[in-house]
């Protein structure tokens, strides 16, 4: 008999649950069904000071989805240091609310980070539950948003970091996929609806620039109110997993010189954004 343990404690009413489980039970998949269910309903799951090694993180990830291989073994380093990560420049884009892969047809199902090195200050990770944010919208806004389509592009998020790009840089951004998505994602399996916004949201179709900017700003402010947001304050060894299909997330500012290091694994999107 193993002394299996699985405990889940909600951190706030609308978002975030802390799970206590052993490494062995996590990586074996014994509670994979419970974890997948909690991921959908609670948006962000915290496993405190679990200290997963990369192989253990991959083993766990494979119990709840299909690991995305981005020219690596499924674990990538998130760092602002270009000698540690060759996508360090994009890491700065994470300071703004976003959905991973919102400029793809199938945004990632979930993303997970294990903290290896902390920043000296700042660097919390925030997750906003956009199912709850949609749910609480006044009916008039549900009606207004129901038909809107939004262009998502890497260019939009990169402009926040590099507001004055060279033309070559602009052209480089434009080699990356961009998509038009409904502002309200109707999830076919659950019947739930979530809001699709964030730094990749470039403009609302068929609207003036002024109206589009104002609408995206207003809805994002709504969706990121404290009651929809979980703020994770890291300890080394923590594992944080978020459902990337019904949330937005961001990193709170930390020093650009910081050695903050996260080991990240992403799960393939399983549902087209529609
Ligand atoms: C990410 C991300 C936030 C953080 O890895 O996709 O947005 O706090 N990370 O590092
Ligand atoms: Mn991200």
CSV table of N, CA and C and ligand atoms in Angstrom, one decimal, residues 76-79 90-91 93-96 98-101 111-113 123-127 232 234 240 242 244 249-252 254 260-266, ligand 1:
chain,number,residue,atom,x,y,z
A,76,UNK,N,12.0,24.4,-21.9
A,76,UNK,CA,12.7,25.5,-22.4
A,76,UNK,C,13.0,26.5,-21.2
A,77,UNK,N,14.1,27.2,-21.4
A,77,UNK,CA,14.5,28.1,-20.3
A,77,UNK,C,13.9,29.5,-20.5
A,78,UNK,N,13.2,30.0,-19.6
A,78,UNK,CA,12.6,31.4,-19.6
A,78,UNK,C,13.6,32.3,-18.8
A,79,UNK,N,14.2,33.2,-19.5
A,79,UNK,CA,15.2,34.1,-18.9
A,79,UNK,C,15.3,35.3,-19.8
A,90,UNK,N,12.1,37.9,-26.5
A,90,UNK,CA,10.6,37.7,-26.4
A,90,UNK,C,10.1,37.7,-25.0
A,91,UNK,N,11.0,37.3,-24.1
A,91,UNK,CA,10.6,37.1,-22.7
A,91,UNK,C,10.1,38.5,-22.1
A,93,UNK,N,8.2,40.4,-23.5
A,93,UNK,CA,6.8,40.5,-23.9
A,93,UNK,C,5.9,40.0,-22.8
A,94,UNK,N,6.4,39.1,-22.0
A,94,UNK,CA,5.6,38.4,-20.9
A,94,UNK,C,5.3,39.4,-19.8
A,95,UNK,N,5.8,40.6,-19.8
A,95,UNK,CA,5.4,41.6,-18.8
A,95,UNK,C,4.0,42.1,-19.0
A,96,UNK,N,3.4,41.8,-20.1
A,96,UNK,CA,2.1,42.3,-20.5
A,96,UNK,C,1.1,41.2,-20.5
A,98,UNK,N,-1.2,38.4,-21.6
A,98,UNK,CA,-1.2,37.7,-22.8
A,98,UNK,C,-1.7,36.2,-22.7
A,99,UNK,N,-2.0,35.6,-23.8
A,99,UNK,CA,-2.3,34.2,-23.9
A,99,UNK,C,-1.2,33.6,-24.8
A,100,UNK,N,-0.6,32.5,-24.3
A,100,UNK,CA,0.5,31.9,-25.1
A,100,UNK,C,0.0,31.4,-26.4
A,101,UNK,N,0.6,31.8,-27.5
A,101,UNK,CA,0.2,31.3,-28.8
A,101,UNK,C,-1.1,31.8,-29.3
A,111,UNK,N,0.4,25.8,-19.8
A,111,UNK,CA,1.8,26.1,-19.7
A,111,UNK,C,2.2,25.8,-18.3
A,112,UNK,N,3.4,25.3,-18.0
A,112,UNK,CA,3.8,25.1,-16.7
A,112,UNK,C,5.3,25.6,-16.5
A,113,UNK,N,5.5,26.2,-15.3
A,113,UNK,CA,6.9,26.7,-15.0
A,113,UNK,C,7.3,26.1,-13.7
A,123,UNK,N,8.7,40.0,-10.3
A,123,UNK,CA,8.7,38.7,-10.9
A,123,UNK,C,7.6,37.7,-10.5
A,124,UNK,N,6.6,38.2,-9.8
A,124,UNK,CA,5.4,37.4,-9.5
A,124,UNK,C,4.8,37.0,-10.9
A,125,UNK,N,4.0,35.9,-10.9
A,125,UNK,CA,3.3,35.6,-12.1
A,125,UNK,C,1.8,35.7,-11.8
A,126,UNK,N,1.1,36.4,-12.7
A,126,UNK,CA,-0.3,36.7,-12.5
A,126,UNK,C,-1.2,35.9,-13.5
A,127,UNK,N,-2.3,35.3,-13.1
A,127,UNK,CA,-3.2,34.6,-14.0
A,127,UNK,C,-4.6,35.1,-13.8
A,232,UNK,N,1.0,34.7,-8.2
A,232,UNK,CA,1.9,33.7,-7.5
A,232,UNK,C,3.2,34.4,-7.1
A,234,UNK,N,6.7,33.5,-5.9
A,234,UNK,CA,7.5,32.3,-6.1
A,234,UNK,C,8.4,32.0,-4.9
A,240,UNK,N,4.0,26.0,-11.2
A,240,UNK,CA,2.8,26.7,-11.4
A,240,UNK,C,2.3,26.2,-12.8
A,242,UNK,N,-0.9,26.7,-15.6
A,242,UNK,CA,-2.2,27.4,-15.9
A,242,UNK,C,-2.8,26.8,-17.2
A,244,UNK,N,-4.3,27.6,-20.4
A,244,UNK,CA,-4.0,28.7,-21.3
A,244,UNK,C,-5.2,29.1,-22.2
A,249,UNK,N,-2.2,35.8,-18.7
A,249,UNK,CA,-1.2,35.8,-17.7
A,249,UNK,C,-0.1,36.8,-18.0
A,250,UNK,N,0.6,37.2,-17.0
A,250,UNK,CA,1.8,38.1,-17.2
A,250,UNK,C,2.8,37.9,-16.1
A,251,UNK,N,4.0,38.3,-16.3
A,251,UNK,CA,5.0,38.4,-15.2
A,251,UNK,C,5.0,39.8,-14.7
A,252,UNK,N,5.0,39.9,-13.4
A,252,UNK,CA,5.2,41.3,-12.9
A,252,UNK,C,6.6,41.7,-13.1
A,254,UNK,N,10.4,42.7,-13.3
A,254,UNK,CA,11.6,42.4,-12.6
A,254,UNK,C,12.8,43.0,-13.3
A,260,UNK,N,16.7,35.6,-13.0
A,260,UNK,CA,15.5,34.8,-12.8
A,260,UNK,C,15.4,33.8,-13.9
A,261,UNK,N,15.2,32.5,-13.5
A,261,UNK,CA,15.1,31.4,-14.5
A,261,UNK,C,14.0,30.5,-14.2
A,262,UNK,N,13.2,30.2,-15.2
A,262,UNK,CA,12.1,29.3,-15.1
A,262,UNK,C,12.3,28.2,-16.1
A,263,UNK,N,11.9,26.9,-15.8
A,263,UNK,CA,11.9,25.9,-16.8
A,263,UNK,C,10.5,25.6,-17.2
A,264,UNK,N,10.2,25.8,-18.4
A,264,UNK,CA,8.9,25.9,-18.9
A,264,UNK,C,8.5,24.7,-19.8
A,265,UNK,N,7.4,24.1,-19.7
A,265,UNK,CA,6.9,23.1,-20.6
A,265,UNK,C,5.5,23.5,-21.0
A,266,UNK,N,5.2,23.3,-22.3
A,266,UNK,CA,3.9,23.8,-22.9
A,266,UNK,C,3.2,22.6,-23.4
B,1,LIG,C1,5.5,32.2,-20.2
B,1,LIG,C2,5.2,33.4,-19.4
B,1,LIG,C3,5.5,34.4,-17.2
B,1,LIG,C4,6.6,34.4,-16.1
B,1,LIG,O1,6.4,31.4,-19.9
B,1,LIG,O2,4.7,32.0,-21.1
B,1,LIG,O3,4.5,34.2,-19.7
B,1,LIG,O4,6.3,34.8,-15.0
B,1,LIG,N1,5.9,33.5,-18.2
B,1,LIG,O5,7.8,34.1,-16.4
